[in-house]
Amino acid sequence: MSRNRFANTGMLSRFILRLDRIRIPLWIIGLSVFTLMIPPAFVSLYGTQQDRDAITETMANPAMTAMLGTGDLNNYTIGAMTAHQMIVMTAVIVGLMAILLVTRHTRADEEDGRIEMIRSLPTGRLSYLNATLIVTSGVFITLALIIGFGLYTLGIESMDLEGSLLYGAVLGGTGFVFAGVTAVFAQLSESSRGTIGWSIAILIISYLFRAITDVSNESLTWISPLGWVSKAAVYSSNNWGPVVLMVAISILLFILANYLNSIRDLEQGFIAAKRGRRYASRFLQSPIGLAFRLQRTGFISWAIGLYILGASYGSIFGDLESFFEGNDMYQQMLQQAEGASIVEQFIPTLMIVISLIATIPPVMAMNKFRGEEKKERLEHLLVRAVSREKLIGSYLVLSAVNGFVMLSLSAIGLWSAAAAVMEEGMEFWTIYSAALVYFPAMLVMIGVVAFLNGFAPRFTSWIWAYFLYSFFVLYLGNLFQFKDWVGKLSPFGHVPQVPIEDATFMPLFLLSIIAVGLMIASFVGFRKRDVQS
């Protein structure tokens, strides 16, 4: 009987690999390249131990400890520097990767009816869940090995084989833990939105708890899964204990997810959904109201997260001068300007990061249109008194409002924290205008997604490749000294660097015209094409 519960798990594992034959390699390649390109950059900037020791006082700043975690500042080699400044942030991305992959093949497939169809075949009750966990585990083992051996092959003296393998193992272990967390919430929640929302909430809480305890009481950091990342002391004492703990916790979470899956009914969850109204409001009866209701949880979660993100960056403004003093790498990343303070030079670089992260939720909101189409839900709306233009226009308006709110909350969070820690404070309009100038570029990204929805719906996911390109060339462009035209290929590369530059009218106007043109084209394309599943 128990054996039948896992029947054809191997076959389903191959099926999942087939479905994600593009998505998984892109994740692995992106994370590996991002990780392996940083140590050589450190070598070129900090060639001697004296150069590295010069910035240890800056890195001991409580704000930096909260952001990056603890590190071996007494022996700040290239390896220790890489682990200190990169591993926690990379672990957050790995955790997000785990959440998205597991949700896609658990609760999302259940919502789409795929698991019900699979269970009608000679497969076990627990086969698909375990196939997902097997594939996800294989992905993180592969990622750990590629990063581990890749770092070692760089040939940097302080990055030995054990430390490199531990670096990869810590990232892989983080993926294991959050794969387990997501698998459990896939049983508890009744929807994929709820699964992602709860899982990302645990990820954010883990990061914030680690940040607080790293500064106030390091012993409490062991409570946070992301705290274990720093406790591994990669390229220092090389403590494998946190990796063992990660694997043990993930096994327990996998077992719990299997147990919960075995006792619940298909398409049901243990966290009951809130009972809705007896009659829908007039707003909910409109296409834009329905679109917002479908995305309300994600909207609120992202809004809170981006406010916290802005506040976390604003919290370091009080010690910004000492942080950049003697730190060649970060000074190269600044937007240099004569007569401008360090804070004013830092704001444009910071706003590139914040605006790009704030672009994620509106792009996801627009991509939800394609998701509803694939699930054959748009047809139910189009057979009623809803025009195609009104339907896609609702998602466009919602995405634009979403982006404006995310940018605004990020700027408000940044300003409120900066005002609290700086002696003279910062003018609100200085920070808010520096964020708002990126709104036309954000509209271009939304317009590109809308255009793809109108003419080439199968390629809507390619927007994320363009997004990653924009992030890479603009955030690290000064560090790697890319040509200007490389950054100009992204709409964010045309935005004036406020406050060290004036917010000139023409580039923002042209970006707005391009965005509107793409959006109008999306109306034409969607009106003429067939609705596809």
Coordinates of C-alpha atoms in Angstrom, one line a residue:
M1 CA 0.0 0.0 0.0
S2 CA 2.7 2.5 1.0
R3 CA 4.7 1.5 -2.1
N4 CA 1.7 2.4 -4.3
R5 CA 1.6 5.9 -2.9
F6 CA 5.0 6.6 -4.6
A7 CA 4.2 4.7 -7.9
N8 CA 5.9 6.2 -11.0
T9 CA 7.7 8.9 -9.0
G10 CA 10.7 8.6 -11.3
M11 CA 8.6 9.0 -14.4
L12 CA 6.9 12.1 -13.0
S13 CA 10.4 13.5 -12.1
R14 CA 11.4 13.2 -15.8
F15 CA 8.1 14.8 -16.7
I16 CA 8.8 17.9 -14.5
L17 CA 12.4 18.1 -15.9
R18 CA 10.9 18.2 -19.3
L19 CA 8.5 21.0 -18.4
D20 CA 11.3 23.1 -16.9
R21 CA 14.0 22.2 -19.4
I22 CA 14.6 25.9 -20.0
R23 CA 13.6 27.5 -16.7
I24 CA 15.9 25.4 -14.5
P25 CA 19.1 25.9 -16.6
L26 CA 18.5 29.6 -16.8
W27 CA 18.3 29.8 -13.0
I28 CA 21.4 27.7 -12.5
I29 CA 23.4 29.6 -15.1
G30 CA 22.3 33.0 -13.9
L31 CA 23.2 32.3 -10.3
S32 CA 26.5 30.6 -11.1
V33 CA 27.7 33.4 -13.4
F34 CA 26.6 36.1 -10.9
T35 CA 28.6 34.3 -8.1
L36 CA 31.7 33.5 -10.2
M37 CA 32.2 37.0 -11.6
I38 CA 32.5 38.8 -8.2
P39 CA 35.8 37.3 -6.8
P40 CA 37.9 38.4 -9.8
A41 CA 36.4 41.9 -9.4
F42 CA 37.5 41.9 -5.8
V43 CA 41.0 40.8 -6.8
S44 CA 41.4 43.7 -9.2
L45 CA 40.2 46.2 -6.7
Y46 CA 41.8 44.9 -3.5
G47 CA 45.1 43.4 -4.7
T48 CA 46.8 43.6 -1.3
Q49 CA 45.8 42.7 2.2
Q50 CA 46.4 46.3 3.2
D51 CA 43.7 47.4 0.8
R52 CA 41.3 44.8 2.2
D53 CA 42.0 45.7 5.8
A54 CA 41.3 49.4 5.1
I55 CA 37.6 48.7 4.7
T56 CA 37.1 46.3 7.6
E57 CA 36.1 49.2 9.9
T58 CA 33.5 50.2 7.5
M59 CA 32.1 46.6 7.1
A60 CA 31.9 46.4 11.0
N61 CA 29.3 49.1 10.8
P62 CA 26.1 47.8 12.4
A63 CA 24.0 48.9 9.4
M64 CA 26.3 46.8 7.1
T65 CA 26.2 43.9 9.5
A66 CA 22.4 44.0 9.4
M67 CA 22.4 44.1 5.6
L68 CA 25.2 41.6 4.8
G69 CA 25.6 39.5 7.9
T70 CA 28.6 38.8 10.0
G71 CA 32.0 38.0 8.6
D72 CA 35.6 37.3 9.5
L73 CA 36.9 40.8 9.6
N74 CA 40.1 39.9 11.4
N75 CA 41.3 37.8 8.4
Y76 CA 39.6 39.6 5.5
T77 CA 41.0 37.7 2.6
I78 CA 39.4 37.7 -0.9
G79 CA 37.5 34.5 0.1
A80 CA 36.3 36.0 3.4
M81 CA 35.3 39.2 1.6
T82 CA 33.4 37.3 -1.1
A83 CA 31.5 35.2 1.5
H84 CA 30.8 38.2 3.8
Q85 CA 29.5 40.6 1.1
M86 CA 27.8 38.1 -1.3
I87 CA 26.6 34.9 0.3
V88 CA 23.6 36.1 2.3
M89 CA 22.1 38.1 -0.6
T90 CA 22.7 35.2 -3.0
A91 CA 21.0 32.9 -0.4
V92 CA 17.9 35.1 -0.5
I93 CA 17.7 34.7 -4.3
V94 CA 18.2 31.0 -4.0
G95 CA 15.3 30.9 -1.5
L96 CA 13.1 32.8 -3.9
M97 CA 14.1 30.3 -6.7
A98 CA 13.0 27.4 -4.4
I99 CA 9.7 29.0 -3.6
L100 CA 8.8 29.6 -7.3
L101 CA 9.9 26.2 -8.5
V102 CA 8.1 24.2 -5.8
T103 CA 4.9 26.3 -6.0
R104 CA 4.8 25.8 -9.8
H105 CA 4.7 22.1 -9.5
T106 CA 2.5 21.7 -6.4
R107 CA -0.3 24.1 -5.7
A108 CA -0.2 25.8 -9.1
D109 CA -0.5 22.5 -11.0
E110 CA -3.2 21.5 -8.6
E111 CA -5.2 24.6 -9.4
D112 CA -4.8 24.0 -13.1
G113 CA -6.2 20.4 -12.7
R114 CA -2.9 18.8 -13.8
I115 CA -2.5 16.8 -10.6
E116 CA -6.1 15.5 -10.8
M117 CA -5.4 14.2 -14.3
I118 CA -2.1 12.6 -13.3
R119 CA -3.8 10.9 -10.3
S120 CA -6.2 9.3 -12.8
L121 CA -3.2 7.5 -14.2
P122 CA -1.3 4.6 -12.5
T123 CA 0.6 7.0 -10.1
G124 CA 0.7 7.2 -6.3
R125 CA -1.0 9.8 -4.2
L126 CA 2.3 11.2 -3.1
S127 CA 4.2 10.7 -6.3
Y128 CA 3.9 14.1 -7.9
L129 CA 4.8 15.9 -4.6
N130 CA 7.9 13.8 -4.2
A131 CA 8.8 14.1 -7.9
T132 CA 8.8 17.8 -7.4
L133 CA 11.0 17.5 -4.3
I134 CA 13.4 15.2 -6.0
V135 CA 13.8 17.5 -9.0
T136 CA 14.2 20.5 -6.8
S137 CA 16.7 18.8 -4.6
G138 CA 18.7 17.7 -7.7
V139 CA 18.6 21.3 -9.0
F140 CA 20.2 22.6 -5.7
I141 CA 22.8 19.8 -5.5
T142 CA 23.8 20.7 -9.1
L143 CA 23.9 24.4 -8.2
A144 CA 26.0 23.7 -5.1
L145 CA 28.5 21.6 -7.1
I146 CA 28.8 24.1 -10.0
I147 CA 29.3 27.1 -7.7
G148 CA 31.6 25.1 -5.4
F149 CA 34.0 23.8 -8.0
G150 CA 33.6 27.0 -10.1
L151 CA 34.9 29.1 -7.2
Y152 CA 37.8 26.8 -6.7
T153 CA 38.8 26.8 -10.3
L154 CA 39.2 30.6 -10.2
G155 CA 42.6 29.9 -8.6
I156 CA 42.4 32.6 -6.0
E157 CA 44.8 31.8 -3.1
S158 CA 42.4 32.2 -0.2
M159 CA 39.5 30.3 -1.9
D160 CA 40.5 26.7 -1.2
L161 CA 38.5 23.6 -2.2
E162 CA 36.8 23.1 1.2
G163 CA 35.7 26.6 1.5
S164 CA 34.4 26.7 -2.1
L165 CA 32.4 23.5 -1.7
L166 CA 31.0 24.9 1.6
Y167 CA 30.0 28.1 -0.2
G168 CA 28.0 26.0 -2.7
A169 CA 26.7 23.7 -0.1
V170 CA 25.3 26.7 2.0
L171 CA 23.5 28.0 -1.0
G172 CA 22.2 24.5 -1.9
G173 CA 21.1 23.9 1.7
T174 CA 19.2 27.2 1.7
G175 CA 17.3 26.0 -1.4
F176 CA 16.5 22.8 0.4
V177 CA 15.1 24.6 3.4
F178 CA 12.8 26.9 1.5
A179 CA 11.8 24.1 -0.9
G180 CA 10.5 22.3 2.3
V181 CA 8.9 25.5 3.6
T182 CA 7.0 25.9 0.3
A183 CA 6.0 22.3 0.1
V184 CA 4.4 22.6 3.5
F185 CA 2.6 25.8 2.7
A186 CA 1.4 24.2 -0.6
Q187 CA -0.6 21.8 1.7
L188 CA -1.7 24.5 4.1
S189 CA -2.9 27.1 1.6
E190 CA -5.7 26.7 -0.8
S191 CA -4.1 28.6 -3.7
S192 CA -0.7 29.2 -5.4
R193 CA -1.0 32.9 -4.5
G194 CA -1.3 31.9 -0.8
T195 CA 1.6 29.5 -1.1
I196 CA 3.9 32.0 -2.6
G197 CA 2.7 34.7 -0.2
W198 CA 3.2 32.7 3.0
S199 CA 6.6 31.3 1.8
I200 CA 8.0 34.7 0.8
A201 CA 6.8 36.0 4.2
I202 CA 8.9 33.4 5.9
L203 CA 11.8 34.4 3.7
I204 CA 11.5 38.1 4.5
I205 CA 11.0 37.4 8.3
S206 CA 14.1 35.2 8.2
Y207 CA 16.1 38.0 6.7
L208 CA 14.8 40.7 9.0
F209 CA 15.2 38.5 12.1
R210 CA 18.8 37.7 11.1
A211 CA 19.5 41.3 10.5
I212 CA 18.2 42.3 13.9
T213 CA 19.9 39.5 15.9
D214 CA 23.3 39.9 14.0
V215 CA 23.5 43.4 15.5
S216 CA 21.8 42.8 18.9
N217 CA 22.4 39.2 19.9
E218 CA 24.2 36.8 17.6
S219 CA 23.2 33.7 19.5
L220 CA 19.6 34.3 18.5
T221 CA 20.6 34.3 14.8
W222 CA 20.5 30.5 14.9
I223 CA 16.7 30.7 14.9
S224 CA 16.7 32.1 11.4
P225 CA 17.5 29.9 8.4
L226 CA 19.3 32.8 6.7
G227 CA 21.3 33.2 9.9
W228 CA 22.8 29.8 9.3
V229 CA 24.3 31.1 6.1
S230 CA 26.7 33.5 8.0
K231 CA 27.3 30.9 10.8
A232 CA 29.0 28.6 8.2
A233 CA 32.0 31.0 8.3
V234 CA 32.9 30.2 4.7
Y235 CA 36.6 30.6 3.8
S236 CA 37.3 31.2 7.5
S237 CA 36.7 28.4 10.0
N238 CA 34.6 26.5 7.4
N239 CA 31.8 25.3 9.8
W240 CA 29.8 22.5 8.1
G241 CA 27.3 22.4 11.0
P242 CA 24.8 24.8 9.5
V243 CA 24.7 22.7 6.3
V244 CA 23.9 19.6 8.3
L245 CA 21.2 21.6 10.1
M246 CA 19.8 22.8 6.8
V247 CA 19.6 19.2 5.4
A248 CA 18.0 17.9 8.7
I249 CA 15.4 20.6 8.8
S250 CA 14.5 20.2 5.1
I251 CA 14.1 16.4 5.6
L252 CA 11.6 17.1 8.4
L253 CA 9.8 19.6 6.3
F254 CA 9.6 17.2 3.4
I255 CA 8.2 14.5 5.7
L256 CA 5.6 17.0 7.1
A257 CA 4.6 18.0 3.6
N258 CA 4.1 14.4 2.6
Y259 CA 2.0 13.7 5.7
L260 CA -0.2 16.8 5.2
N261 CA -0.6 15.8 1.5
S262 CA -1.7 12.3 2.4
I263 CA -4.5 13.4 4.8
R264 CA -6.0 16.3 2.8
D265 CA -8.4 16.3 -0.1
L266 CA -7.3 17.4 -3.6
E267 CA -7.7 21.2 -4.1
Q268 CA -8.3 21.8 -0.4
G269 CA -6.0 23.4 2.2
F270 CA -5.7 23.5 6.0
I271 CA -5.8 27.3 6.1
A272 CA -9.4 28.0 5.2
A273 CA -10.0 30.8 2.7
K274 CA -11.9 33.8 4.0
R275 CA -15.6 33.6 3.2
G276 CA -16.5 36.2 0.6
R277 CA -19.5 38.4 0.3
R278 CA -22.8 37.0 -0.7
Y279 CA -23.0 39.5 -3.6
A280 CA -20.0 41.0 -5.4
S281 CA -19.5 44.8 -5.2
R282 CA -19.8 46.9 -8.3
F283 CA -16.0 47.2 -8.4
L284 CA -15.5 43.4 -8.3
Q285 CA -18.0 43.1 -11.2
S286 CA -15.7 45.1 -13.4
P287 CA -12.6 43.6 -15.2
I288 CA -10.2 45.8 -13.3
G289 CA -11.9 45.0 -10.0
L290 CA -11.6 41.2 -10.7
A291 CA -8.0 41.6 -11.8
F292 CA -7.1 43.4 -8.6
R293 CA -8.9 40.9 -6.5
L294 CA -6.9 38.1 -8.0
Q295 CA -3.7 39.9 -7.2
R296 CA -4.6 41.7 -4.0
T297 CA -2.5 39.5 -1.7
G298 CA 0.7 39.8 -3.8
F299 CA 0.1 43.6 -4.1
I300 CA 0.0 44.0 -0.4
S301 CA 3.0 41.7 0.2
W302 CA 5.1 43.5 -2.3
A303 CA 4.1 46.9 -1.0
I304 CA 5.1 46.0 2.5
G305 CA 8.4 44.4 1.3
L306 CA 9.4 47.4 -0.8
Y307 CA 8.7 49.9 2.0
I308 CA 10.9 47.7 4.2
L309 CA 13.6 47.5 1.5
G310 CA 13.6 51.3 1.2
A311 CA 13.8 51.7 4.9
S312 CA 16.7 49.2 5.2
Y313 CA 18.7 51.2 2.7
G314 CA 17.8 54.4 4.3
S315 CA 19.1 53.2 7.6
I316 CA 22.7 53.2 6.4
F317 CA 22.6 56.9 5.3
G318 CA 23.8 58.1 8.7
D319 CA 27.2 56.3 8.3
L320 CA 27.4 56.6 4.5
E321 CA 30.4 58.9 4.4
S322 CA 32.5 56.5 6.5
F323 CA 31.3 53.5 4.5
F324 CA 32.5 54.8 1.2
E325 CA 35.7 56.3 2.5
G326 CA 38.6 54.0 1.3
N327 CA 36.2 51.6 -0.4
D328 CA 37.3 51.7 -4.0
M329 CA 34.8 49.2 -5.3
Y330 CA 31.8 51.0 -4.0
Q331 CA 33.2 54.4 -5.0
Q332 CA 33.4 53.1 -8.6
M333 CA 29.8 52.2 -8.4
L334 CA 28.8 55.7 -7.5
Q335 CA 27.5 58.3 -10.0
Q336 CA 30.5 60.7 -9.9
A337 CA 29.6 64.4 -9.9
E338 CA 31.6 67.5 -8.9
G339 CA 30.4 69.3 -5.8
A340 CA 27.9 66.5 -4.9
S341 CA 28.0 64.9 -1.5
I342 CA 28.5 61.1 -1.1
V343 CA 24.8 60.8 -0.2
E344 CA 23.8 62.6 -3.4
Q345 CA 26.1 60.4 -5.5
F346 CA 24.8 57.3 -3.8
I347 CA 21.1 58.0 -4.4
P348 CA 21.1 57.4 -8.2
T349 CA 22.9 54.1 -7.8
L350 CA 20.6 53.1 -5.1
M351 CA 17.5 54.2 -7.1
I352 CA 18.5 52.0 -10.0
V353 CA 18.4 48.9 -7.7
I354 CA 15.1 50.0 -6.0
S355 CA 13.4 50.9 -9.2
L356 CA 14.3 47.6 -10.9
I357 CA 13.1 45.6 -7.9
A358 CA 9.9 47.8 -7.8
T359 CA 9.4 46.9 -11.5
I360 CA 9.0 43.2 -10.6
P361 CA 5.4 43.4 -9.2
P362 CA 3.9 45.5 -12.0
V363 CA 5.5 43.2 -14.6
M364 CA 4.1 40.2 -12.7
A365 CA 0.7 41.9 -12.6
M366 CA 0.8 42.3 -16.4
N367 CA 2.0 38.7 -16.9
K368 CA -1.0 37.6 -14.9
F369 CA -3.0 38.4 -18.0
R370 CA -1.2 35.6 -19.8
G371 CA -1.6 33.3 -16.9
E372 CA -5.4 33.8 -16.9
E373 CA -5.4 33.2 -20.7
K374 CA -3.5 29.9 -20.3
K375 CA -6.0 28.7 -17.7
E376 CA -8.8 29.5 -20.2
R377 CA -10.4 32.0 -17.9
L378 CA -10.4 35.0 -20.2
E379 CA -12.9 33.2 -22.5
H380 CA -15.5 33.4 -19.7
L381 CA -15.1 37.2 -19.5
L382 CA -15.0 37.7 -23.3
V383 CA -18.3 35.9 -23.9
R384 CA -20.0 38.6 -21.7
A385 CA -20.3 42.3 -22.3
V386 CA -16.5 42.9 -22.0
S387 CA -14.5 44.0 -24.9
R388 CA -11.0 42.8 -25.6
E389 CA -9.6 46.3 -25.3
K390 CA -11.3 46.8 -21.9
L391 CA -10.0 43.5 -20.6
I392 CA -6.3 44.1 -21.5
G393 CA -6.6 47.7 -20.6
S394 CA -7.7 46.8 -17.1
Y395 CA -4.5 44.9 -16.6
L396 CA -2.5 47.7 -18.0
V397 CA -4.0 50.3 -15.7
L398 CA -3.6 48.0 -12.7
S399 CA 0.1 47.4 -13.6
A400 CA 0.8 51.1 -14.0
V401 CA -0.8 51.9 -10.7
N402 CA 1.0 49.0 -9.1
G403 CA 4.4 50.3 -10.3
F404 CA 3.6 53.9 -9.1
V405 CA 2.6 52.7 -5.7
M406 CA 5.7 50.4 -5.4
L407 CA 8.1 53.2 -6.4
S408 CA 6.4 55.7 -4.0
L409 CA 6.5 53.3 -1.0
S410 CA 10.1 52.5 -1.6
A411 CA 11.0 56.2 -1.7
I412 CA 8.9 56.9 1.4
G413 CA 10.6 54.1 3.3
L414 CA 14.0 55.3 2.2
W415 CA 13.2 58.9 3.2
S416 CA 11.7 58.0 6.6
A417 CA 14.7 55.9 7.7
A418 CA 17.2 58.3 6.3
A419 CA 15.6 61.2 8.1
A420 CA 15.7 59.3 11.4
V421 CA 19.4 58.4 11.2
M422 CA 20.9 61.6 9.6
E423 CA 21.7 64.6 11.7
E424 CA 20.5 67.1 9.0
G425 CA 18.0 64.7 7.4
M426 CA 17.0 64.6 3.8
E427 CA 14.4 66.6 1.9
F428 CA 11.5 64.3 0.9
W429 CA 11.2 65.7 -2.6
T430 CA 14.9 65.0 -3.2
I431 CA 14.5 61.3 -2.7
Y432 CA 10.9 61.1 -4.1
S433 CA 11.9 62.8 -7.4
A434 CA 14.9 60.6 -7.7
A435 CA 12.6 57.6 -7.6
L436 CA 9.7 59.0 -9.7
V437 CA 11.9 59.7 -12.7
Y438 CA 12.2 55.9 -13.2
F439 CA 8.4 55.6 -13.6
P440 CA 8.5 56.2 -17.4
A441 CA 11.2 53.5 -17.8
M442 CA 9.0 51.2 -15.7
L443 CA 6.1 51.9 -18.0
V444 CA 8.3 50.9 -21.0
M445 CA 8.9 47.5 -19.3
I446 CA 5.1 47.1 -18.7
G447 CA 4.5 48.1 -22.3
V448 CA 6.9 45.5 -23.6
V449 CA 5.0 42.8 -21.6
A450 CA 1.7 44.1 -22.9
F451 CA 3.1 44.1 -26.5
L452 CA 4.1 40.5 -26.0
N453 CA 0.7 39.6 -24.7
G454 CA -0.8 41.2 -27.7
F455 CA 1.4 39.7 -30.4
A456 CA 3.5 36.9 -29.0
P457 CA 1.9 35.6 -25.8
R458 CA 4.1 32.5 -25.7
F459 CA 7.2 34.7 -25.2
T460 CA 6.0 36.8 -22.3
S461 CA 8.4 35.1 -19.8
W462 CA 11.3 36.5 -21.9
I463 CA 10.8 39.8 -20.2
W464 CA 12.7 38.4 -17.2
A465 CA 15.8 38.0 -19.3
Y466 CA 15.6 41.6 -20.3
F467 CA 15.0 42.6 -16.7
L468 CA 18.2 40.7 -15.6
Y469 CA 20.2 42.3 -18.4
S470 CA 19.0 45.7 -17.2
F471 CA 19.9 45.0 -13.6
F472 CA 23.4 43.6 -14.5
V473 CA 24.6 46.3 -16.8
L474 CA 23.2 49.3 -14.8
Y475 CA 24.0 48.2 -11.3
L476 CA 27.5 46.8 -12.1
G477 CA 28.1 48.9 -15.2
N478 CA 30.5 51.4 -13.5
L479 CA 32.3 48.6 -11.7
F480 CA 33.0 46.7 -14.9
Q481 CA 33.3 49.8 -17.0
F482 CA 30.8 48.9 -19.7
K483 CA 30.4 51.2 -22.7
D484 CA 27.6 53.7 -22.5
W485 CA 25.6 52.1 -25.3
V486 CA 25.4 48.8 -23.3
G487 CA 23.3 50.5 -20.6
K488 CA 21.3 52.5 -23.2
L489 CA 19.8 49.2 -24.4
S490 CA 17.7 49.3 -21.3
P491 CA 15.0 51.9 -20.8
F492 CA 16.5 52.5 -17.3
G493 CA 19.7 53.6 -18.9
H494 CA 18.1 56.7 -20.3
V495 CA 16.8 58.1 -17.0
P496 CA 18.5 61.2 -15.6
Q497 CA 20.5 60.6 -12.5
V498 CA 18.6 62.8 -10.1
P499 CA 19.7 64.5 -7.8
I500 CA 23.2 64.9 -9.3
E501 CA 21.6 65.7 -12.7
D502 CA 18.5 67.7 -13.6
A503 CA 15.3 65.8 -14.5
T504 CA 15.4 66.8 -18.1
F505 CA 12.1 66.7 -20.0
M506 CA 13.0 65.1 -23.3
P507 CA 14.3 61.6 -22.2
L508 CA 11.4 61.1 -19.9
F509 CA 8.9 62.3 -22.5
L510 CA 10.4 59.9 -25.1
L511 CA 10.3 57.0 -22.7
S512 CA 6.6 57.8 -22.0
I513 CA 5.8 58.0 -25.8
I514 CA 7.5 54.6 -26.3
A515 CA 5.5 53.1 -23.4
V516 CA 2.2 54.4 -24.7
G517 CA 3.1 53.2 -28.2
L518 CA 3.8 49.7 -27.0
M519 CA 0.5 49.7 -25.0
I520 CA -1.6 50.9 -27.9
A521 CA 0.0 48.2 -30.1
S522 CA -0.9 45.6 -27.5
F523 CA -4.6 46.6 -27.9
V524 CA -4.3 46.1 -31.7
G525 CA -2.5 42.7 -31.4
F526 CA -4.9 41.3 -28.8
R527 CA -8.0 42.4 -30.7
K528 CA -6.8 40.6 -33.9
R529 CA -5.3 37.3 -32.5
D530 CA -7.0 34.2 -31.2
V531 CA -7.2 33.6 -27.4
Q532 CA -4.7 30.7 -26.7
S533 CA -4.6 28.2 -24.0

